[in-house]
Amino acid sequence: MDIDYNLIQRAQMLLTLEHPLTSVREILIGEGYPQDQVVELMEATAEVLNYLVPPQYDEHKIGIDILHPGEKSQGRKPSVDILIDKRSGKLELITPHQPETWRVANEVRKAIKRQRQTMKQYH
């Protein structure tokens, strides 16, 4: 099925604004886009997102993909090495057996700590 280009653009905008897929589906149908096209687009989008990120990922987490030594960037499938909870700042190491994961995680922790200290100064 051909999907309306305007529908695709609108869905991309909503997803960029970090709306969960279920909300995007409801919004698009509510805006009058054809339900069969919306459902097909959302199913394809969910399939791609599930392929790119681990199941524990949701709209409240940021995934970091690390290029480890010996890996080639071309032709490589994206994978998440570290998950960061946007609300708490807590890090979850998906590949703790990789030394680079620990190095990046330590740098991220330092950056989060600096950001929180800066925010405290302004409040």
CSV table of C-alpha atoms in Angstrom, one decimal:
chain,number,residue,atom,x,y,z
A,1,MET,CA,0.0,0.0,0.0
A,2,ASP,CA,1.2,3.5,-0.8
A,3,ILE,CA,1.2,5.7,2.3
A,4,ASP,CA,0.5,9.4,2.0
A,5,TYR,CA,3.7,11.4,2.2
A,6,ASN,CA,2.0,14.0,4.5
A,7,LEU,CA,1.1,11.2,6.9
A,8,ILE,CA,4.7,10.1,7.0
A,9,GLN,CA,6.0,13.6,7.6
A,10,ARG,CA,3.4,14.2,10.4
A,11,ALA,CA,4.2,10.9,12.1
A,12,GLN,CA,8.0,11.8,12.0
A,13,MET,CA,7.3,15.1,13.6
A,14,LEU,CA,5.2,13.6,16.4
A,15,LEU,CA,7.8,10.9,17.0
A,16,THR,CA,10.6,13.6,17.1
A,17,LEU,CA,8.6,15.3,19.8
A,18,GLU,CA,8.9,12.0,21.8
A,19,HIS,CA,5.2,11.0,21.7
A,20,PRO,CA,4.9,7.2,22.2
A,21,LEU,CA,3.7,5.2,19.2
A,22,THR,CA,0.3,4.5,20.7
A,23,SER,CA,-0.3,8.3,21.1
A,24,VAL,CA,1.0,9.0,17.6
A,25,ARG,CA,-1.5,6.4,16.2
A,26,GLU,CA,-4.4,8.1,18.1
A,27,ILE,CA,-3.4,11.6,17.0
A,28,LEU,CA,-3.0,10.7,13.4
A,29,ILE,CA,-6.4,8.9,13.2
A,30,GLY,CA,-7.9,11.8,15.1
A,31,GLU,CA,-6.5,14.2,12.5
A,32,GLY,CA,-8.4,12.3,9.8
A,33,TYR,CA,-5.6,10.3,8.2
A,34,PRO,CA,-6.9,6.9,6.8
A,35,GLN,CA,-6.8,4.3,9.5
A,36,ASP,CA,-5.4,1.5,7.4
A,37,GLN,CA,-2.5,3.7,6.4
A,38,VAL,CA,-1.9,4.9,9.9
A,39,VAL,CA,-2.0,1.3,11.3
A,40,GLU,CA,0.4,0.0,8.6
A,41,LEU,CA,2.9,2.9,9.2
A,42,MET,CA,2.8,2.5,13.0
A,43,GLU,CA,3.3,-1.3,12.7
A,44,ALA,CA,6.3,-0.8,10.4
A,45,THR,CA,7.7,1.9,12.7
A,46,ALA,CA,7.3,-0.3,15.8
A,47,GLU,CA,9.1,-3.2,13.9
A,48,VAL,CA,12.0,-0.9,13.0
A,49,LEU,CA,12.2,0.5,16.5
A,50,ASN,CA,12.2,-2.9,18.1
A,51,TYR,CA,14.9,-4.0,15.7
A,52,LEU,CA,17.1,-1.0,16.7
A,53,VAL,CA,16.7,-1.0,20.4
A,54,PRO,CA,16.5,-3.6,23.2
A,55,PRO,CA,13.0,-4.3,24.7
A,56,GLN,CA,13.7,-2.4,27.9
A,57,TYR,CA,13.9,0.9,26.0
A,58,ASP,CA,11.0,3.3,26.2
A,59,GLU,CA,10.2,7.0,25.7
A,60,HIS,CA,11.8,7.8,29.1
A,61,LYS,CA,15.2,6.3,28.2
A,62,ILE,CA,18.1,7.3,25.9
A,63,GLY,CA,20.2,4.6,24.3
A,64,ILE,CA,23.9,5.0,23.6
A,65,ASP,CA,25.6,3.0,20.9
A,66,ILE,CA,29.4,2.6,21.3
A,67,LEU,CA,31.7,1.7,18.4
A,68,HIS,CA,34.0,-0.8,20.1
A,69,PRO,CA,37.6,-1.4,19.0
A,70,GLY,CA,37.7,-3.9,16.1
A,71,GLU,CA,34.2,-3.1,15.0
A,72,LYS,CA,33.7,-1.5,11.6
A,73,SER,CA,31.2,1.3,11.4
A,74,GLN,CA,30.0,0.5,7.9
A,75,GLY,CA,27.5,-2.3,7.6
A,76,ARG,CA,27.2,-2.5,11.4
A,77,LYS,CA,23.8,-3.0,13.0
A,78,PRO,CA,23.1,-0.4,15.7
A,79,SER,CA,22.9,-1.7,19.2
A,80,VAL,CA,22.5,-0.1,22.6
A,81,ASP,CA,25.3,-0.4,25.1
A,82,ILE,CA,24.1,2.0,27.7
A,83,LEU,CA,20.5,3.1,28.7
A,84,ILE,CA,20.0,6.4,30.5
A,85,ASP,CA,16.8,7.1,32.4
A,86,LYS,CA,15.8,10.7,31.5
A,87,ARG,CA,14.0,11.3,34.8
A,88,SER,CA,16.5,9.8,37.3
A,89,GLY,CA,19.7,10.0,35.3
A,90,LYS,CA,20.3,6.3,36.3
A,91,LEU,CA,22.5,4.4,33.8
A,92,GLU,CA,22.0,0.7,32.9
A,93,LEU,CA,25.0,-1.0,31.2
A,94,ILE,CA,23.8,-3.4,28.6
A,95,THR,CA,27.3,-4.6,27.6
A,96,PRO,CA,29.2,-4.4,30.9
A,97,HIS,CA,31.7,-6.9,29.6
A,98,GLN,CA,33.1,-4.2,27.2
A,99,PRO,CA,35.7,-1.9,28.8
A,100,GLU,CA,34.6,1.0,26.5
A,101,THR,CA,31.1,0.7,28.0
A,102,TRP,CA,32.5,1.5,31.4
A,103,ARG,CA,34.6,4.4,30.1
A,104,VAL,CA,31.7,6.0,28.3
A,105,ALA,CA,29.4,5.4,31.3
A,106,ASN,CA,31.8,7.1,33.6
A,107,GLU,CA,32.0,10.2,31.3
A,108,VAL,CA,28.2,10.3,31.1
A,109,ARG,CA,27.9,10.1,34.9
A,110,LYS,CA,30.3,13.0,35.2
A,111,ALA,CA,28.3,15.1,32.7
A,112,ILE,CA,25.0,14.3,34.4
A,113,LYS,CA,26.6,15.3,37.8
A,114,ARG,CA,27.9,18.6,36.3
A,115,GLN,CA,24.5,19.3,34.7
A,116,ARG,CA,22.7,18.8,38.0
A,117,GLN,CA,25.2,21.0,39.9
A,118,THR,CA,24.7,23.8,37.3
A,119,MET,CA,20.9,23.4,37.6
A,120,LYS,CA,21.1,23.7,41.4
A,121,GLN,CA,23.0,27.0,41.0
A,122,TYR,CA,20.2,28.5,39.0
A,123,HIS,CA,17.4,27.4,41.2
